[in-house]
Short mmCIF file of C-alpha atoms in Angstrom, two decimals:
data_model
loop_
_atom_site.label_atom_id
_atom_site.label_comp_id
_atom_site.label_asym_id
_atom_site.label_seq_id
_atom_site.Cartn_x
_atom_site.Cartn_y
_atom_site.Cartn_z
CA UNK A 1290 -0.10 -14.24 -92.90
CA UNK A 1291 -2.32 -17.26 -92.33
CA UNK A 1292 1.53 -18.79 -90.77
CA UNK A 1293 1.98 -15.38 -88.50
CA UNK A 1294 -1.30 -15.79 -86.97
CA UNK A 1295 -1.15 -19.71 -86.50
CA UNK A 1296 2.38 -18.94 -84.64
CA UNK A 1297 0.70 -16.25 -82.78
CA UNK A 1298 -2.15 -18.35 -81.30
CA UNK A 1299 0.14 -21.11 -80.31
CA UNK A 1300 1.84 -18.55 -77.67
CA UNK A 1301 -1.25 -17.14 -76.78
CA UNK A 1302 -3.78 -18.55 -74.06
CA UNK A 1303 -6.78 -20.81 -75.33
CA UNK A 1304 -9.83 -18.72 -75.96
CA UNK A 1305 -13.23 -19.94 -73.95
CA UNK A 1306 -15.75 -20.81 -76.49
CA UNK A 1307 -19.68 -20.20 -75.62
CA UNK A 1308 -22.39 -21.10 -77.11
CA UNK A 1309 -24.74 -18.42 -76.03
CA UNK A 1310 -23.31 -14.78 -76.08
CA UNK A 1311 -24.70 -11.44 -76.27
CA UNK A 1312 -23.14 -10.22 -79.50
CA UNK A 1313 -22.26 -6.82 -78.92
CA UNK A 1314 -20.08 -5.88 -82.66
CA UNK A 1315 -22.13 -4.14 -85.00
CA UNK A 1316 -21.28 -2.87 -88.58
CA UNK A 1317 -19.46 0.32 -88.46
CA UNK A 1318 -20.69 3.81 -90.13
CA UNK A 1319 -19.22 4.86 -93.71
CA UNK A 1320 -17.72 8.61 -92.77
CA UNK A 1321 -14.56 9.75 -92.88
CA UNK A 1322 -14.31 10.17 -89.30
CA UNK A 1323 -14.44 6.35 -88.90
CA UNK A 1324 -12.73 5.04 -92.34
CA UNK A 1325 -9.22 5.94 -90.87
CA UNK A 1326 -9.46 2.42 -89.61
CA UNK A 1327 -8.41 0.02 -92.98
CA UNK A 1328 -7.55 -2.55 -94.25
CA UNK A 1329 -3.91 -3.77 -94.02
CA UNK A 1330 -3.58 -7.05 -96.28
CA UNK A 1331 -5.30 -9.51 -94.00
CA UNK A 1332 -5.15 -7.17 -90.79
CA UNK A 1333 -6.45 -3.92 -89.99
CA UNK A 1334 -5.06 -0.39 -89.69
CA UNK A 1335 -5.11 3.26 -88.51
CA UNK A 1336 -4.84 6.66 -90.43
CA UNK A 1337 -2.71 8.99 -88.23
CA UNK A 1338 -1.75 11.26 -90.39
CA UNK A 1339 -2.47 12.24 -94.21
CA UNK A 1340 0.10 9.78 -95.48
CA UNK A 1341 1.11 7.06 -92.25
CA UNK A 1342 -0.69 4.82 -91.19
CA UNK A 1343 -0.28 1.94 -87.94
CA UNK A 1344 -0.39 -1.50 -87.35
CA UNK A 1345 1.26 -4.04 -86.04
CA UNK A 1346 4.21 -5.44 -86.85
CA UNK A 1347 3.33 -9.64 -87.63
CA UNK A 1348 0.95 -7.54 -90.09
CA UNK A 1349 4.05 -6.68 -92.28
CA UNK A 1350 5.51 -10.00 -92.78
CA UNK A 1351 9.58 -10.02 -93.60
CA UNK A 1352 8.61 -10.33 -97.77
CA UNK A 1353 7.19 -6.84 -97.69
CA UNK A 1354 10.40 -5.80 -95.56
CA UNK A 1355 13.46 -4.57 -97.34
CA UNK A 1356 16.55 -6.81 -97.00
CA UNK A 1357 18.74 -7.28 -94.15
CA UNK A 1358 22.49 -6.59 -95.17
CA UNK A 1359 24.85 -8.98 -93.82
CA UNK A 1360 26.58 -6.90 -90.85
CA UNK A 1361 23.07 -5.83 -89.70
CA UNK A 1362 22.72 -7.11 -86.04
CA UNK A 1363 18.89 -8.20 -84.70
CA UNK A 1364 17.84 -6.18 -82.00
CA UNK A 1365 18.92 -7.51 -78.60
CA UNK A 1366 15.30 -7.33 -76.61
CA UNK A 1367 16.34 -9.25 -73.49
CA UNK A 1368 13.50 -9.50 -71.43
CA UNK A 1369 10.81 -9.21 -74.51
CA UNK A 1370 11.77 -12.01 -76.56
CA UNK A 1371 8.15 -13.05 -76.85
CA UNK A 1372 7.33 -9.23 -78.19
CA UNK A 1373 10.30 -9.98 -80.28
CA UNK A 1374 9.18 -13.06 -81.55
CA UNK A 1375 5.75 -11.57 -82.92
CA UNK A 1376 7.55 -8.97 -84.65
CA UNK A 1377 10.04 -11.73 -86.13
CA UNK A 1378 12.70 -9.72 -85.12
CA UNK A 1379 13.77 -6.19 -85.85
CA UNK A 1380 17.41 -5.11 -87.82
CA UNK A 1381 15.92 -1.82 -88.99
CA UNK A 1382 17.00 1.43 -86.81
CA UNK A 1383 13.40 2.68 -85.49
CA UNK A 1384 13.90 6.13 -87.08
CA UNK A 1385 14.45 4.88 -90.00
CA UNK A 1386 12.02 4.54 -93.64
CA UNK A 1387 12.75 1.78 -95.42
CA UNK A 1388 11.25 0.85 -98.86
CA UNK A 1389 8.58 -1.82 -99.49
CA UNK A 1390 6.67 -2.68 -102.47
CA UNK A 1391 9.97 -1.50 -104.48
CA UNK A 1392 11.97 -4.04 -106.48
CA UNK A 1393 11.84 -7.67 -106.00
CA UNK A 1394 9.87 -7.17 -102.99
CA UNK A 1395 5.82 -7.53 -103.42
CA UNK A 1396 3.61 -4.37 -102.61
CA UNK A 1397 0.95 -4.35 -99.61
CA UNK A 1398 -1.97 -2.94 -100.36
CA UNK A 1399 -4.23 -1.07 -97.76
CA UNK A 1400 -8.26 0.22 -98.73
CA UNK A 1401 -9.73 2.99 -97.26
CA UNK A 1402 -14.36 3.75 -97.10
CA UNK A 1403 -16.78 0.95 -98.01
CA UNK A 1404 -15.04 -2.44 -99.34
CA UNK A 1405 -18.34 -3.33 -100.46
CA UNK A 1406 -19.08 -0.22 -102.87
CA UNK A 1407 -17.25 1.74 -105.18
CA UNK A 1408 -17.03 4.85 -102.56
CA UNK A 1409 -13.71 3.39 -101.19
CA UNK A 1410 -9.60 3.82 -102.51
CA UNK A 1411 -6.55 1.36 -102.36
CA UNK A 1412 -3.25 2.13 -101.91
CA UNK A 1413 0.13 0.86 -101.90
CA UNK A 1414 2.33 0.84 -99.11
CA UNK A 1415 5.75 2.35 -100.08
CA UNK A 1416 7.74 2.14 -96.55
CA UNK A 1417 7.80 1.33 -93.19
CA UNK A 1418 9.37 2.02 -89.81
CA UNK A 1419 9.73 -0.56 -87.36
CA UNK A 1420 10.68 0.15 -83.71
CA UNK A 1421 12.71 -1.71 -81.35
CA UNK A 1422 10.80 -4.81 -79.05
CA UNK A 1423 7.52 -3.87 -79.91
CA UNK A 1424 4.32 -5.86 -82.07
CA UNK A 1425 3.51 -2.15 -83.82
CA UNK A 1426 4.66 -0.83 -87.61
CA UNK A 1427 4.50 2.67 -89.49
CA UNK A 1428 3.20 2.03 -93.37
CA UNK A 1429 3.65 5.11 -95.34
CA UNK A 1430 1.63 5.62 -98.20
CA UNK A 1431 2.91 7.48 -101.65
CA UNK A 1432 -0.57 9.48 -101.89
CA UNK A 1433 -2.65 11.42 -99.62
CA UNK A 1434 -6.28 10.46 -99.42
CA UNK A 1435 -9.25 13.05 -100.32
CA UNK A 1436 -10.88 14.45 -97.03
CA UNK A 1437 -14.63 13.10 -97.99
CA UNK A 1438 -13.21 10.00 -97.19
CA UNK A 1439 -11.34 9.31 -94.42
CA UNK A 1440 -9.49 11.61 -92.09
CA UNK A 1441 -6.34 10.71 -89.48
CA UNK A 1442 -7.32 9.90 -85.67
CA UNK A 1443 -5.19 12.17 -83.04
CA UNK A 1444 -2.79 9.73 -81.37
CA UNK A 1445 -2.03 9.51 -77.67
CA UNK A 1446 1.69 9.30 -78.08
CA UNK A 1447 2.40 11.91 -74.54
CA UNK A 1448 2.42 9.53 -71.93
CA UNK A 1449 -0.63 10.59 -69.68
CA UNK A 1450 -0.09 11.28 -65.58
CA UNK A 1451 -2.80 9.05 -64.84
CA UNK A 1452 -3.61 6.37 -67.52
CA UNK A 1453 -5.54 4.01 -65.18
CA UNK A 1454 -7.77 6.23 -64.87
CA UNK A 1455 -7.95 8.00 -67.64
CA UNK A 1456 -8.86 4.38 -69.60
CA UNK A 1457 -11.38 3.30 -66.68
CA UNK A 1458 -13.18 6.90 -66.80
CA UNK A 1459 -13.42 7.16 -70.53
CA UNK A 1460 -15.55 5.47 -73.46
CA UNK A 1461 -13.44 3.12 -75.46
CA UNK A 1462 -14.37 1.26 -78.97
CA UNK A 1463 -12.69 -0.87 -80.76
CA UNK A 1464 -13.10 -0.64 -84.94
CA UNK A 1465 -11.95 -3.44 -87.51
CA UNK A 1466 -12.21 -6.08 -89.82
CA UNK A 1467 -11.90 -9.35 -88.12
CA UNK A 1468 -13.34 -12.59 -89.74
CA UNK A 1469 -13.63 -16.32 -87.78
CA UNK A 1470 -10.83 -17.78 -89.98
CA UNK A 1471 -7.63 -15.84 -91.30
CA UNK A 1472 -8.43 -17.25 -94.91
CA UNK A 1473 -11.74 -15.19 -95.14
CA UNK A 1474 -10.14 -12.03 -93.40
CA UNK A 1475 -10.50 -8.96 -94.20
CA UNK A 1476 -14.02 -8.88 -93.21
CA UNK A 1477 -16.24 -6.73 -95.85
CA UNK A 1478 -17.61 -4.68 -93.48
CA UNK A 1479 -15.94 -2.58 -90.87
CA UNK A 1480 -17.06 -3.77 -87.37
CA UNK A 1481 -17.06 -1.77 -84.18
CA UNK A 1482 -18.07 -1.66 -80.65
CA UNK A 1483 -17.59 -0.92 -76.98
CA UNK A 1484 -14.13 -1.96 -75.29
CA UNK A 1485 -14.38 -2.33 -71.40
CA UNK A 1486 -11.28 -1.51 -69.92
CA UNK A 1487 -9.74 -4.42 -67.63
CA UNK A 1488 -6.08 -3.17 -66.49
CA UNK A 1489 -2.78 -2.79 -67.80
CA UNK A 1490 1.05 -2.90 -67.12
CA UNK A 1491 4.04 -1.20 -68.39
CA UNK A 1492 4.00 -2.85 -72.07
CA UNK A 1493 0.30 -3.53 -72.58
CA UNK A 1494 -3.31 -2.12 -72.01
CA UNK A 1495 -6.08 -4.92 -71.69
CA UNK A 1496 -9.49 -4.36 -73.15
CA UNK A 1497 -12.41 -6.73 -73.23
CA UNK A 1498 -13.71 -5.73 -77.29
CA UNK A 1499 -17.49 -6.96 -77.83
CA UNK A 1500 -18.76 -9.84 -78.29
CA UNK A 1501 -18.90 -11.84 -81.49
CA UNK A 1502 -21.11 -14.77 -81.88
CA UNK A 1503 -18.92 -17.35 -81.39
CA UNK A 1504 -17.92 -16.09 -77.94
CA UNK A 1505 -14.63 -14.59 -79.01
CA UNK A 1506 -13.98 -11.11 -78.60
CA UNK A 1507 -10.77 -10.31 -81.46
CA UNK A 1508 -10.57 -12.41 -84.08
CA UNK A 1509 -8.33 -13.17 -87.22
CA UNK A 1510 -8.11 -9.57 -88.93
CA UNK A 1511 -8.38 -7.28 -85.91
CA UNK A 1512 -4.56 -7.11 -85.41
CA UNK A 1513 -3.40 -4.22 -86.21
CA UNK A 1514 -6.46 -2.84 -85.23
CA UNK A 1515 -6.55 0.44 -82.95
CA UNK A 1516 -7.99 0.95 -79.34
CA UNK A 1517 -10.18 4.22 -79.46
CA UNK A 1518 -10.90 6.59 -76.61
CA UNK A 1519 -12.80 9.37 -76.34
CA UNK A 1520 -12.37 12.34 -74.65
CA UNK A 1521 -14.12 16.42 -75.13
CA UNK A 1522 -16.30 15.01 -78.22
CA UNK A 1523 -13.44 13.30 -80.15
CA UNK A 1524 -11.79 10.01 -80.14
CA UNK A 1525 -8.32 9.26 -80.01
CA UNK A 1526 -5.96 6.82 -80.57
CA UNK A 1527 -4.45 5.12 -77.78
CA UNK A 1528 -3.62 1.36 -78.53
CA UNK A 1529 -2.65 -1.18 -81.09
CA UNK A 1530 -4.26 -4.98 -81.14
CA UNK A 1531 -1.87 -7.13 -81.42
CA UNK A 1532 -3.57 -10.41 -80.04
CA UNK A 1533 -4.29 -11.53 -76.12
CA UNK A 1534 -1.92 -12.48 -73.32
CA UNK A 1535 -0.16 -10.54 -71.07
CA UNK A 1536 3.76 -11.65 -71.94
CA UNK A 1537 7.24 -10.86 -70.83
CA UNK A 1538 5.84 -10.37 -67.67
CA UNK A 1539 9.39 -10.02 -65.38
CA UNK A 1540 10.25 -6.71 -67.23
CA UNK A 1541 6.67 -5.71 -68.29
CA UNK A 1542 5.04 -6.89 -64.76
CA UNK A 1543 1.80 -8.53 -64.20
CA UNK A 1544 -2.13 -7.12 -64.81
CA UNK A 1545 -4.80 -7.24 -61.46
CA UNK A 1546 -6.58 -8.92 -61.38
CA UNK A 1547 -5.58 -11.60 -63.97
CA UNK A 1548 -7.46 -10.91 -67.17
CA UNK A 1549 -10.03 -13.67 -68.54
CA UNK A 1550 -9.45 -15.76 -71.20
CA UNK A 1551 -11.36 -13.72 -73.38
CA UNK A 1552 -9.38 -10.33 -74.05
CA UNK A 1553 -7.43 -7.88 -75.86
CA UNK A 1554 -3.86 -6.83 -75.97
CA UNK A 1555 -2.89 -3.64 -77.04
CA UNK A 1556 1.15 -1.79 -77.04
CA UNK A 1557 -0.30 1.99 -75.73
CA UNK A 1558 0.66 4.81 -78.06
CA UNK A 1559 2.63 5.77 -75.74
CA UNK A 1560 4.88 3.06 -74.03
CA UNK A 1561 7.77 4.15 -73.11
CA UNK A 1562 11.39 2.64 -72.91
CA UNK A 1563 11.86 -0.62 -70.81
CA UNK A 1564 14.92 -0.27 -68.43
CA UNK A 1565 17.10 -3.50 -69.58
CA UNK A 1566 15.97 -3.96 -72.84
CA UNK A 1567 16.20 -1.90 -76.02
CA UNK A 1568 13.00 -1.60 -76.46
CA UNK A 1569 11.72 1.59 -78.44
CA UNK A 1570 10.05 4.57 -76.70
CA UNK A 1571 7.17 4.72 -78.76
CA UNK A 1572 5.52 7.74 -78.04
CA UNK A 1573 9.06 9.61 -79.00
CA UNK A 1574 9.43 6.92 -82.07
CA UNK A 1575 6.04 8.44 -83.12
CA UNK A 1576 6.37 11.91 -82.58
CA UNK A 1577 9.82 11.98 -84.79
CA UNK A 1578 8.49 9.36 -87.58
CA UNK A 1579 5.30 11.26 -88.26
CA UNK A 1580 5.60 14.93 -87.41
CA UNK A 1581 2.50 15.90 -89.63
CA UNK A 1582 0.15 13.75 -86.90
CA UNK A 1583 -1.79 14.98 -84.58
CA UNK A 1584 -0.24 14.12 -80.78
CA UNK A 1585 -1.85 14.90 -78.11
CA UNK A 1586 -1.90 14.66 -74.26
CA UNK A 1587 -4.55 12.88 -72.59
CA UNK A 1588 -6.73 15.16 -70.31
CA UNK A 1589 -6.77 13.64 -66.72
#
C-alpha cells in the first residue's frame, strides 16, 4: 500500500503546506449510524449494505485480487488511462464476484465501531467487484454485522437532474481514518468534518474536506473514504476519495473555476458511462452488484 500511495502522489498536484491553519477535523461519534465508515487495510471504507462494502480500487492491491488467466484482456480505457493507472488495471468483468482472501491469496481485513476499545468487530473480505475505468471497489464480507453497531449508508447511485446544485445546496462531511504518513495509517480514531463543495465534471466531484494541522485537507488513509450528504434528516452516500487532481480531462472535461491545490477527488455514486471509453456506469454497476442496498434518488 505504502507503493500505491507513493505512485499516487507522484501523478497528483503538490499539496500547499501552511503553517497556521484552522483545523477543522474532529474525532468522530461511536454509533452505528456513523461506524459504516471502516477501516479497509490502510484505507478507509463504506457500509452500503449488510454485507458490501466500498472503496477504492488502489485500496485492494492486485495480491488480494484473484488471478488473471492468460486469455484475459485488460480493459481498454482510452481516454482514462490515468483512472486506469490508479486502479492498476482492470481484467475482471464489472458484474462479476471474484474471490479474495481464498487460497494462496492473503485475506484483507476491514474493522467496524471503536478501534480503540473492545466495542468494535473485524472481518475478512471474501470478494470483490471491480468496474471498468474507475478508482472505486465492492468488498463483500462473509458475515453480516449486528445492528448496535454499525448500519449501511443509502447510496446515491440514480444520477440526480441537478447535481450542481444539489451538492452546493446541501451539507456535506467527510468521515475517515487518515494519518500524516501511510506507515501509521489507519488512524485510531475515526475523523470527520465539513466538506465545502468546489465543482465537478463528468468523472469527478471536488470537495474541500477540513482542515488538518498540517494544512492538508486528505491525507494517507482517507482513500477509500466516502463523501456524505445530507438531505430530509439523513445522510447519504454520494462519493468515493480517491486522492486530488482533476485527470483525464479531454473525455472527463475541466472543473470552474480551477480547484486549489488543496482538495478532494471523489468518482460520484453515480457516474455514468463515458462515450469512447469503456468505462463502467457505476450507478447501474451498483444497483446490480448490491441489490440488498439502499439506492436512492437525490431530491432536487
Amino acid at each position: 500500500m505504502r507503493v500505491l500511495f507513493a505512485l499516487l502522489l507522484l501523478t497528483l498536484p503538490a499539496v500547499a503546506q501552511e503553517t497556521s491553519v484552522d483545523i477543522q477535523v474532529r474525532d468522530d461519534r461511536h454509533d452505528p449510524l456513523r461506524n459504516a465508515v471502516a477501516t479497509v487495510g490502510g484505507c478507509t471504507g463504506t457500509l452500503i449494505s449488510n454485507t458490501v462494502v466500498l472503496t477504492a480500487a488502489h485500496c485492494l492491491p492486485p495480491v488480494f485480487r484473484a488471478e488473471k488467466p492468460p486469455d484475459a484482456e485488460l480493459a481498454a480505457c482510452k481516454g482514462l488511462t490515468q483512472q486506469s493507472g490508479l486502479q492498476k488495471g482492470s481484467w475482471e468483468d464489472p458484474f462479476t464476484w471474484y474471490p479474495s482472501g481464498s487460497g494462496q491469496t492473503p485475506t484483507l481485513r476491514l474493522t467496524f465501531g471503536d478501534r480503540r476499545k473492545k466495542n468494535r468487530l473485524v472481518r475478512k473480505v471474501t470478494a470483490y467487484a471491480l468496474p471498468r475505468c474507475a478508482d472505486m471497489a465492492l468488498l463483500r464480507i462473509r458475515t453480516t454485522l449486528p445492528l448496535y453497531l454499525a448500519r449501511p449508508f443509502p447510496v446515491a447511485s440514480i444520477p440526480p437532474l441537478n447535481p450542481d446544485r444539489i451538492l452546493a445546496a446541501n451539507r456535506l462531511r467527510y468521515a475517515g481514518f487518515g494519518m500524516p504518513r501511510i506507515e501509521l495509517a489507519p488512524a485510531p480514531v475515526r475523523q470527520t468534518g465539513q466538506v465545502a463543495y468546489w465543482g465537478r465534471n463528468d468523472c469527478h466531484v471536488v470537495g474541500l474536506p477540513p482542515n488538518r494541522s498540517d494544512g492538508r485537507r486528505i491525507l494517507p488513509g482517507d482513500s477509500g473514504s466516502p463523501l456524505l450528504l445530507e438531505q430530509a434528516g439523513r445522510e447519504i452516500m454520494v462519493g468515493v476519495l480517491w486522492g486530488s487532481g482533476t485527470p483525464d480531462r479531454a473525455i472527463c472535461g475541466d472543473v470552474i473555476p480551477r480547484q486549489p491545490d488543496r482538495h478532494g477527488s471523489y468518482t460520484p455514486t453515480w457516474r455514468g458511462s463515458l462515450e469512447g471509453t469503456d468505462a463502467t456506469d457505476i450507478g447501474a454497476w451498483l444497483r446490480a452488484m448490491v441489490p440488498d442496498a439502499e439506492h436512492v434518488a437525490l431530491a432536487p
